PDB file of C-alpha atoms in Angstrom:
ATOM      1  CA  UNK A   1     141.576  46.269 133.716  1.00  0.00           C
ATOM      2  CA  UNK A   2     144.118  43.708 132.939  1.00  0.00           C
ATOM      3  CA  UNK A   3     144.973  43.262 136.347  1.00  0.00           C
ATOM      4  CA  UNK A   4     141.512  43.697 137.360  1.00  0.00           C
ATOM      5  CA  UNK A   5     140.728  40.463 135.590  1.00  0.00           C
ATOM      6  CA  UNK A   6     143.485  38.832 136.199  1.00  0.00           C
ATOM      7  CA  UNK A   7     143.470  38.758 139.856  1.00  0.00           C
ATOM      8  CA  UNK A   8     139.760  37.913 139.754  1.00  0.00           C
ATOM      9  CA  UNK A   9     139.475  34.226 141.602  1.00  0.00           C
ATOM     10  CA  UNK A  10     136.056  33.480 140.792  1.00  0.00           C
ATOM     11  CA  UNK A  11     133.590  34.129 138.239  1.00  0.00           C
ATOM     12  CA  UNK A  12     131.129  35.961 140.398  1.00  0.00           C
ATOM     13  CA  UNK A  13     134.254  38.060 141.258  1.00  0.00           C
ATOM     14  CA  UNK A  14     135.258  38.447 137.484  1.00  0.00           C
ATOM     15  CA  UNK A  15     131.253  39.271 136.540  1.00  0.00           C
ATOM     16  CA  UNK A  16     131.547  42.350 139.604  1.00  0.00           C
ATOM     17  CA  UNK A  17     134.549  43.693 138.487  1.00  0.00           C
ATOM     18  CA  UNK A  18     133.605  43.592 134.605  1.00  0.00           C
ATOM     19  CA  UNK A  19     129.855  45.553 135.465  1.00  0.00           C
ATOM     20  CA  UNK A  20     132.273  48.495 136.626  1.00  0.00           C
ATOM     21  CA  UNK A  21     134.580  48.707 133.888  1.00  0.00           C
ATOM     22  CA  UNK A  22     135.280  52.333 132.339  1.00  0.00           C
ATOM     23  CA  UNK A  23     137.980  51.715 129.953  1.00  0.00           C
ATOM     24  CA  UNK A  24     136.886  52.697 126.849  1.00  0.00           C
ATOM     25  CA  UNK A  25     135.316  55.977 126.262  1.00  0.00           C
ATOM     26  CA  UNK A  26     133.536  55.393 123.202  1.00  0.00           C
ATOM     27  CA  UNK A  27     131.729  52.576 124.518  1.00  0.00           C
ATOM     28  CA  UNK A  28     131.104  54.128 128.028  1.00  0.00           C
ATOM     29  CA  UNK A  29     129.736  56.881 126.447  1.00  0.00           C
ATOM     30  CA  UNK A  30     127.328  55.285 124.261  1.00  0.00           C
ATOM     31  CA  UNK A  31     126.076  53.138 126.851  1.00  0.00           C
ATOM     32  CA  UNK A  32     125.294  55.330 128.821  1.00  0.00           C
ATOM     33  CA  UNK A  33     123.798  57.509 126.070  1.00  0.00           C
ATOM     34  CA  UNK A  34     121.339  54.390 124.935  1.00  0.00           C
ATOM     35  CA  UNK A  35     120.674  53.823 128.502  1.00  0.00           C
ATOM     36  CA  UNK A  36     119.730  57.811 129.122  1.00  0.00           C
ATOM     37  CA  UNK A  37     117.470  57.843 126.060  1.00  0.00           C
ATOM     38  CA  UNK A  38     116.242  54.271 125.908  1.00  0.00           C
ATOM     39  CA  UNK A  39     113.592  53.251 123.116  1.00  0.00           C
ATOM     40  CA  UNK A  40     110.134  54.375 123.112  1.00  0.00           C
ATOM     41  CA  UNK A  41     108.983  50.263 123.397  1.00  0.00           C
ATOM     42  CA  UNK A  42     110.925  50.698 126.492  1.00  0.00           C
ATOM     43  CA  UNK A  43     110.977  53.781 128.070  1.00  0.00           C
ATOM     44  CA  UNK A  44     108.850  52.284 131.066  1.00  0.00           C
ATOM     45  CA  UNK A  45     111.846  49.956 131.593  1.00  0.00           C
ATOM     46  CA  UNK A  46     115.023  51.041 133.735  1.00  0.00           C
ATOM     47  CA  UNK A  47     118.228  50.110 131.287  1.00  0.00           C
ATOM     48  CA  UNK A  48     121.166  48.920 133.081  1.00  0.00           C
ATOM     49  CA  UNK A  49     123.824  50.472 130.842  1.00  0.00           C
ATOM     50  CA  UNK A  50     127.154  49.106 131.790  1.00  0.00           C
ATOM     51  CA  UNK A  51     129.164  46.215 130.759  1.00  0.00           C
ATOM     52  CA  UNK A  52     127.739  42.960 130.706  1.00  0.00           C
ATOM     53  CA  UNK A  53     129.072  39.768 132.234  1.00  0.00           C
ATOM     54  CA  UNK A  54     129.056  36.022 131.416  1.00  0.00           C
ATOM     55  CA  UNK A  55     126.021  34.048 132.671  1.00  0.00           C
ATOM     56  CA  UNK A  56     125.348  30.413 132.720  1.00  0.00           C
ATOM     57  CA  UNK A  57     127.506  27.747 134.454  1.00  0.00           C
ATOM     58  CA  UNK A  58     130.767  28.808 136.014  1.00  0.00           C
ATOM     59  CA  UNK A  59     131.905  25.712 135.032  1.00  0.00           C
ATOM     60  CA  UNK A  60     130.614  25.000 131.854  1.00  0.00           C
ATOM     61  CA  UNK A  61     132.175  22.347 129.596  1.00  0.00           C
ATOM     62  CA  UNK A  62     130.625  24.789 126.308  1.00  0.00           C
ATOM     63  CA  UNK A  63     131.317  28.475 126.252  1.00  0.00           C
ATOM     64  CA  UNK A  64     129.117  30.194 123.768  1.00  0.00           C
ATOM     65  CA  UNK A  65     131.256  33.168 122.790  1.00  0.00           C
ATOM     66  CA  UNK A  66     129.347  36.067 120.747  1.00  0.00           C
ATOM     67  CA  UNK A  67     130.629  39.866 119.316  1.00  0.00           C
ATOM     68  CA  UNK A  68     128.837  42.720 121.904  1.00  0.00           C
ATOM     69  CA  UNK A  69     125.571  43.116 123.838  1.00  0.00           C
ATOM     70  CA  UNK A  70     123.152  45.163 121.802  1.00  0.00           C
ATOM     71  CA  UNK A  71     122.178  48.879 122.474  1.00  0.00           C
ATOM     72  CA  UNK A  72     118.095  47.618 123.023  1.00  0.00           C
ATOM     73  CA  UNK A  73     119.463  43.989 124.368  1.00  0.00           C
ATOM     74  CA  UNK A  74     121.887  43.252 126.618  1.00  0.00           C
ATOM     75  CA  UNK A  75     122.583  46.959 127.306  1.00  0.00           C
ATOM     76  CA  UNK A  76     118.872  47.223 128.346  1.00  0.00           C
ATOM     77  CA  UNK A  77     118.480  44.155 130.626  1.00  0.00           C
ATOM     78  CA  UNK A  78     122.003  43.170 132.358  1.00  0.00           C
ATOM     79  CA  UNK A  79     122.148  39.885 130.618  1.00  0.00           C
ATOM     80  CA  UNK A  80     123.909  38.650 127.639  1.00  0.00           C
ATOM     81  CA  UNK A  81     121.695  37.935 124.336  1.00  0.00           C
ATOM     82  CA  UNK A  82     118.843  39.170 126.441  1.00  0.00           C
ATOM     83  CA  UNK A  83     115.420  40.903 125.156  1.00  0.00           C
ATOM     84  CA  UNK A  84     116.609  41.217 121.741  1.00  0.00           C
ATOM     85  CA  UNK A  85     116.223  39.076 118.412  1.00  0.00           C
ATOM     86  CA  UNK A  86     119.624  37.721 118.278  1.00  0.00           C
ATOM     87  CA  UNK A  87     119.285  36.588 122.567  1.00  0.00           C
ATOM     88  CA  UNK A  88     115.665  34.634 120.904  1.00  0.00           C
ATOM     89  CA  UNK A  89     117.904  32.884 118.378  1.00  0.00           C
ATOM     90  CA  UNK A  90     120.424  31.088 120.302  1.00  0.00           C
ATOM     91  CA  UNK A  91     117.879  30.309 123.385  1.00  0.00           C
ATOM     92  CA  UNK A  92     115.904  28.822 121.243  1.00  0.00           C
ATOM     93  CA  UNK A  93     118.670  26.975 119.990  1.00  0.00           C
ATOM     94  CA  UNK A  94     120.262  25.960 123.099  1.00  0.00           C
ATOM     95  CA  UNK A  95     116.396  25.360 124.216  1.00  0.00           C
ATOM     96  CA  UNK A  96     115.899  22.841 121.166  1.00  0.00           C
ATOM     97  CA  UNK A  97     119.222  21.081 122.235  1.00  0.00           C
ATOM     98  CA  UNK A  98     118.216  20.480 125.751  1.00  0.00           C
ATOM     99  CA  UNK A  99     120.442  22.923 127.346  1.00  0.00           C
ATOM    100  CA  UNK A 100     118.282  26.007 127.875  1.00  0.00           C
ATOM    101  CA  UNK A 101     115.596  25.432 130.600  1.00  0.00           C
ATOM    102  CA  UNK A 102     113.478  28.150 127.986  1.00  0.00           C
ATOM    103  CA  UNK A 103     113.416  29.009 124.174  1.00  0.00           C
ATOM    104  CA  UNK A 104     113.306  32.957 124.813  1.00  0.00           C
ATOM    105  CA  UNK A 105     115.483  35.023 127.430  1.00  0.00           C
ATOM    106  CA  UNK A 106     113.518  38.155 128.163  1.00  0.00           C
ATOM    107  CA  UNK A 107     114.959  39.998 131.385  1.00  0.00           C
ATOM    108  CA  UNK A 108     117.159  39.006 134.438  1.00  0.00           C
ATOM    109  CA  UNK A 109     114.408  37.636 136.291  1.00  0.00           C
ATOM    110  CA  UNK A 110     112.544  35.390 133.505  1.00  0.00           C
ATOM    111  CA  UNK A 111     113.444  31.971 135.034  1.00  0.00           C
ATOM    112  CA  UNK A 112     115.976  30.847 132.828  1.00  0.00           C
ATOM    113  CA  UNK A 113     118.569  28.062 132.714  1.00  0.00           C
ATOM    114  CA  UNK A 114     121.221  26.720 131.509  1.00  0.00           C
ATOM    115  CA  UNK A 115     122.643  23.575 131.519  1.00  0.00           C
ATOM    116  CA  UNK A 116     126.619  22.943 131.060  1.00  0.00           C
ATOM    117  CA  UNK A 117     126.565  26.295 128.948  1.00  0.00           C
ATOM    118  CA  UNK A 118     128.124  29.420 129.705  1.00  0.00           C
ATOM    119  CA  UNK A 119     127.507  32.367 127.284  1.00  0.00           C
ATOM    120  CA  UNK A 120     129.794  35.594 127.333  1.00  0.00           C
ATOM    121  CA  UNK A 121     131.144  38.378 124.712  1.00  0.00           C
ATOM    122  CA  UNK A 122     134.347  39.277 123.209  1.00  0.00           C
ATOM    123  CA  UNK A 123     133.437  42.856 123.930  1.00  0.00           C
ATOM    124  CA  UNK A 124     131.446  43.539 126.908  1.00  0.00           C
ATOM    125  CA  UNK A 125     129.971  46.614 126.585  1.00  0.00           C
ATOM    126  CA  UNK A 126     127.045  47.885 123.543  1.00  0.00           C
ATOM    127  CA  UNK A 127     129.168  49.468 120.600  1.00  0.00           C
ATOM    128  CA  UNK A 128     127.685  51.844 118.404  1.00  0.00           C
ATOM    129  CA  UNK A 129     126.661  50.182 115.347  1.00  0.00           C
ATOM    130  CA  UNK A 130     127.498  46.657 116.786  1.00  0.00           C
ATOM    131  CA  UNK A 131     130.656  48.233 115.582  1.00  0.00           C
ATOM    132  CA  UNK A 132     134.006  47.574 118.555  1.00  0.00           C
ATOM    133  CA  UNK A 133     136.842  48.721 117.272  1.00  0.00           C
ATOM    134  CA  UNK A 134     139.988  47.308 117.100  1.00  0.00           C
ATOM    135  CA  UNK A 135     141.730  49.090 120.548  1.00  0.00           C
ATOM    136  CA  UNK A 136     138.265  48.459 121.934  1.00  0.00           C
ATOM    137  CA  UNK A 137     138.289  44.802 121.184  1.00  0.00           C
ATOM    138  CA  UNK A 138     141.988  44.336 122.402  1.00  0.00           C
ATOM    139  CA  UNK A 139     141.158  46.138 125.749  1.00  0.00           C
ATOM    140  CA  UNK A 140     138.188  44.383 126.512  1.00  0.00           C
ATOM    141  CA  UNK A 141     140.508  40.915 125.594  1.00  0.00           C
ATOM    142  CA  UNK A 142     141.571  40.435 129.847  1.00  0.00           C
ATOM    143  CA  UNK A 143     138.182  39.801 130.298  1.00  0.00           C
ATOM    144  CA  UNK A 144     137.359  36.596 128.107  1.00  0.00           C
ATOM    145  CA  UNK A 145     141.051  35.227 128.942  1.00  0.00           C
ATOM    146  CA  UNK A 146     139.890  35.379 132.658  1.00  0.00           C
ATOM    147  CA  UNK A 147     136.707  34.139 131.763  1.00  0.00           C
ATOM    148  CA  UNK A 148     138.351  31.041 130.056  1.00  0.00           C
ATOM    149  CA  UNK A 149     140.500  30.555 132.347  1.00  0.00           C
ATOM    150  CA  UNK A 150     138.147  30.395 135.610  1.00  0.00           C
ATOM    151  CA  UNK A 151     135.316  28.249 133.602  1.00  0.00           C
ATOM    152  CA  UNK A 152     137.787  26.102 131.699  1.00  0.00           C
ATOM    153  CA  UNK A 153     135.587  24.508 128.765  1.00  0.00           C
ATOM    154  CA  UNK A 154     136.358  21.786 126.730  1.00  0.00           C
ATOM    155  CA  UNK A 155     134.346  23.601 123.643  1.00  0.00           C
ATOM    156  CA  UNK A 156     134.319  27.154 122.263  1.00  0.00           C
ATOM    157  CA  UNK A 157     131.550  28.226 120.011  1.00  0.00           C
ATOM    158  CA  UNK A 158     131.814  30.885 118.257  1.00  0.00           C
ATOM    159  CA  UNK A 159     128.847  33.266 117.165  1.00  0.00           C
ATOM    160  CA  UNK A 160     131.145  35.173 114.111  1.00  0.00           C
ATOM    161  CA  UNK A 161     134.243  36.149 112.718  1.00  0.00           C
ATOM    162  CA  UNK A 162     135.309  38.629 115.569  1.00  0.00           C
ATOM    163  CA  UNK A 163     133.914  36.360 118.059  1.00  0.00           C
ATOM    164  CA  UNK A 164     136.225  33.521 116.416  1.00  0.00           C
ATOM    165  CA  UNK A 165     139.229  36.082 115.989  1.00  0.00           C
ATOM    166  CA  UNK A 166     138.798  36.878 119.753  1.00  0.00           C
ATOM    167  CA  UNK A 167     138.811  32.495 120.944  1.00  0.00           C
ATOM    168  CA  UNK A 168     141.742  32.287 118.468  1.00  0.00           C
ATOM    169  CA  UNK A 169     143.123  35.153 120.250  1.00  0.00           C
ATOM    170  CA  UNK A 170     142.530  34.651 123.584  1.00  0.00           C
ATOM    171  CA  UNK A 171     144.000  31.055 122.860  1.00  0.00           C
ATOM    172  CA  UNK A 172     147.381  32.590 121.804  1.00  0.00           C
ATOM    173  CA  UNK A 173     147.548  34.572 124.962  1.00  0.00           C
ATOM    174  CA  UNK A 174     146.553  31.810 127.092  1.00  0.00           C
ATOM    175  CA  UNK A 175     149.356  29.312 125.455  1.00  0.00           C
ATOM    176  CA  UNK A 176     147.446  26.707 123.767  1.00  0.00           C
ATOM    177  CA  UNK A 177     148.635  25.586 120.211  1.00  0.00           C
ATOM    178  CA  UNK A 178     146.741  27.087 117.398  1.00  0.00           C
ATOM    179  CA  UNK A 179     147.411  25.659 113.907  1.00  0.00           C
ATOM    180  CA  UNK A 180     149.331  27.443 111.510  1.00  0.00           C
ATOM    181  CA  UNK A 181     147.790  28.864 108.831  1.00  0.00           C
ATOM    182  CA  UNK A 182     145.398  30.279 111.342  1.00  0.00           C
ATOM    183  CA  UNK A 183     142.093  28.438 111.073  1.00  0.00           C
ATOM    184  CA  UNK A 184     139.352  30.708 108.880  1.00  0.00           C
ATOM    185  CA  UNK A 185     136.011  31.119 109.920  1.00  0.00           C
ATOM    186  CA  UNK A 186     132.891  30.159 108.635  1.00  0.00           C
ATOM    187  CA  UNK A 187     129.484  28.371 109.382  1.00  0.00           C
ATOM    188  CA  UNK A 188     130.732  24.571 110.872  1.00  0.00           C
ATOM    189  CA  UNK A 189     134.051  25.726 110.417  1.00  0.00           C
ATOM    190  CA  UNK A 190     136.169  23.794 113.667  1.00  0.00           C
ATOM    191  CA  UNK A 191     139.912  23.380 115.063  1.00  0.00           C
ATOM    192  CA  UNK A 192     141.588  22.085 117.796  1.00  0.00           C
ATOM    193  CA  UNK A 193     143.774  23.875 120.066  1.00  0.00           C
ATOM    194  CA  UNK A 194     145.981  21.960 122.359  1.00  0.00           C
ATOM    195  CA  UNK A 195     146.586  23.389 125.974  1.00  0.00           C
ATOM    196  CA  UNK A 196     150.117  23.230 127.301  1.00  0.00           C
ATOM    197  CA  UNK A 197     151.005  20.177 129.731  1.00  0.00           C
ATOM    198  CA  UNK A 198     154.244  18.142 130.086  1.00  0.00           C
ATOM    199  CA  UNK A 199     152.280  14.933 129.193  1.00  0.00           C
ATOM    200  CA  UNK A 200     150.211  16.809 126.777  1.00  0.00           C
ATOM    201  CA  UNK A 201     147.402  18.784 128.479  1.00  0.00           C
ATOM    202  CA  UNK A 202     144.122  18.136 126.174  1.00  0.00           C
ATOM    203  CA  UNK A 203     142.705  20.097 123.899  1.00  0.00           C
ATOM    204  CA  UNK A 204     139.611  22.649 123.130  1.00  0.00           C
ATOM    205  CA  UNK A 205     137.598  22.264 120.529  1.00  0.00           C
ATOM    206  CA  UNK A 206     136.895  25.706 118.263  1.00  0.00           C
ATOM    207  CA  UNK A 207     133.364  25.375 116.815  1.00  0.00           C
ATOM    208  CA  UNK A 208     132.415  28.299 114.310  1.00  0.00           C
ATOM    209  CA  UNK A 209     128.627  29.520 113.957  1.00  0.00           C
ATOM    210  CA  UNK A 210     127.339  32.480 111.874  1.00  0.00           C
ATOM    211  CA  UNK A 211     126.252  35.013 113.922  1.00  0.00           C
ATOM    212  CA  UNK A 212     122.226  35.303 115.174  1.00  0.00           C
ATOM    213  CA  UNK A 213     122.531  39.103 114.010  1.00  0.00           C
ATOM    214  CA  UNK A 214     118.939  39.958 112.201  1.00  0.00           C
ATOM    215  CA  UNK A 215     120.774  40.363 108.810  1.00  0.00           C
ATOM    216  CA  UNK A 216     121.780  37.130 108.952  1.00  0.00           C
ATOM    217  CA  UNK A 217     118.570  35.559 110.529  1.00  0.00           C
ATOM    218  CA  UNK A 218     116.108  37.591 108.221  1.00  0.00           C
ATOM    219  CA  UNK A 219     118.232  36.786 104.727  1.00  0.00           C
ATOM    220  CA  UNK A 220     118.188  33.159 105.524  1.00  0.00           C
ATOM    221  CA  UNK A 221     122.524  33.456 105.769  1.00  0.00           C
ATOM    222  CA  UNK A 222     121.717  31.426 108.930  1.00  0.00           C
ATOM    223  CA  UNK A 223     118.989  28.982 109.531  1.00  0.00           C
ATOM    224  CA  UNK A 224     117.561  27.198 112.238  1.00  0.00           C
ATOM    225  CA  UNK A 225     118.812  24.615 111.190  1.00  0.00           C
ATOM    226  CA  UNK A 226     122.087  25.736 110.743  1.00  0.00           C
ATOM    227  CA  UNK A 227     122.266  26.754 114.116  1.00  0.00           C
ATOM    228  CA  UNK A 228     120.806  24.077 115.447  1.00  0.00           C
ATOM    229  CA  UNK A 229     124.261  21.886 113.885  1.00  0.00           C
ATOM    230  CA  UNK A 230     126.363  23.965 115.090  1.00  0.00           C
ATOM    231  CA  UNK A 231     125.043  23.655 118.742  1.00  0.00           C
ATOM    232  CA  UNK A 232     124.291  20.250 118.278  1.00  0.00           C
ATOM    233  CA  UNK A 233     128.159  19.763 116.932  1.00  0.00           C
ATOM    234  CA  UNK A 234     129.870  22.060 119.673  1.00  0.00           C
ATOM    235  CA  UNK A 235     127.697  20.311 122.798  1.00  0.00           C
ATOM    236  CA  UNK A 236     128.559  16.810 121.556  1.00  0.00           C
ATOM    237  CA  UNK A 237     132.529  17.867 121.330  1.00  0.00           C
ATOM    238  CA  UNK A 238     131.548  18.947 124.498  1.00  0.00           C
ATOM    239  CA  UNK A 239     130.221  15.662 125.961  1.00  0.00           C
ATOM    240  CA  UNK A 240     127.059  17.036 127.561  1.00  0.00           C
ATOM    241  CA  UNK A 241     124.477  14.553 127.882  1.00  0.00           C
ATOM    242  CA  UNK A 242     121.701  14.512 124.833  1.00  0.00           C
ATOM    243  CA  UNK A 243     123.670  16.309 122.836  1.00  0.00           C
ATOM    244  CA  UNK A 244     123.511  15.760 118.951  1.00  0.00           C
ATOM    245  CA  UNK A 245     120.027  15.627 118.682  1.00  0.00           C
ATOM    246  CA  UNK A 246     118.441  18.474 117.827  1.00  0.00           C
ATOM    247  CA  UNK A 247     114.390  18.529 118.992  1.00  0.00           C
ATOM    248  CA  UNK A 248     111.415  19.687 116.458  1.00  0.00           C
ATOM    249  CA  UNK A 249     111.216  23.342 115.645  1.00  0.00           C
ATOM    250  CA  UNK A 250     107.673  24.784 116.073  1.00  0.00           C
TER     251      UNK A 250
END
């Protein structure tokens, strides 16, 4: 797969060859299980039950990085942070900012939009118990460094520790500068990682975000308005027009 990605050119290329990865068989196998079985709410509903790609602009100055699509979610409808609770949370975020052409994301087809925002995973296919492990994290890894690479934004936010891990990560393995002690996550939590360049080559701007899981979003761990600053922070580091302003929540 490393090579896979790495000779990808484009990101409709990269999102091809990521829907046919098999690499690890843990995660195939559960997939493919969830997808087999599906959930009684949905068992009218074909799953698509392979890995999921990015989606949004494919040259997007923010990258929205989160952990894994869900079993019921993403792993359902063949879009990231789709047709789950977690997807409604940062739509409606990204909707409140000006930056999502909808508040919800329910399937493929729904109409959606967004605007100078790219969203993608550290690991691309469901895990069981939103659980990758550590081999499956690192082999899924080719996948955001291509994506990075190809989209080239100025901002990464990140929705978690392992999604922050995975940008710091991915960083190291790209070549940028990452400070030293590593940065530490948490909500608002940002650093700036220089890219390499002879006259200095600019920077990207780490933004960190609790995750939208539901035990963070039902416990009141993250807010709307919580979220709502860390998108409004991470698209004004971003310089997309609007941004910093977040609109009323209903």
């Amino acid at each position: 797969m490393v090579r896979s990605a790495a000779a990808s050119r484009t990101t409709e290329q990269l999102d091809a060859r990521v829907s046919v990865c098999r690499a690890c068989p843990r995660l195939v196998a559960w997939r493919e299980e969830v997808a087999a079985t599906g959930r009684r709410a949905y068992r009218d509903q074909p799953y698509w039950g392979r890995p999921i790609s990015g989606w949004g602009d494919a040259h997007a100055p923010l990258l929205v990085v989160g952990l894994a699509p869900a079993a019921h979610g993403g792993n359902r409808t063949g879009r990231v942070f789709t047709g789950d609770r977690s997807g409604d949370w940062i739509f409606a975020a990204l909707h409140r900012a000006g930056l999502a052409a909808q508040e919800r994301s329910d399937h493929a087809g729904d109409g959606q939009h967004l605007t100078g925002v790219r969203i993608a995973a550290a690991v691309r296919c469901a895990p069981p118990d939103n659980l990758p492990t550590p081999d499956e994290r690192a082999a899924c890894a080719p996948w955001l460094d291509r994506e990075v690479q190809l989209v080239r934004p100025r901002v990464l936010l990140a929705l978690g520790g392992i999604a922050w891990d995975a940008s710091l990560a991915c960083a190291r393995r790209l070549g940028w500068a990452v400070p030293r002690p590593a940065p530490r996550f948490g909500h608002g939590a940002r650093a700036v990682l220089a890219l390499p360049g002879q006259d200095g080559g600019g920077a990207v701007h780490l933004v960190g975000s609790y995750h939208v899981s539901q035990q963070n979003t039902s416990t009141g761990r993250l807010t709307e308005a919580m979220l709502d600053d860390a998108v409004a922070l991470a698209a004004a580091l971003a310089g997309l027009p609007g941004a910093g302003a977040p609109g009323p929540r209903g």
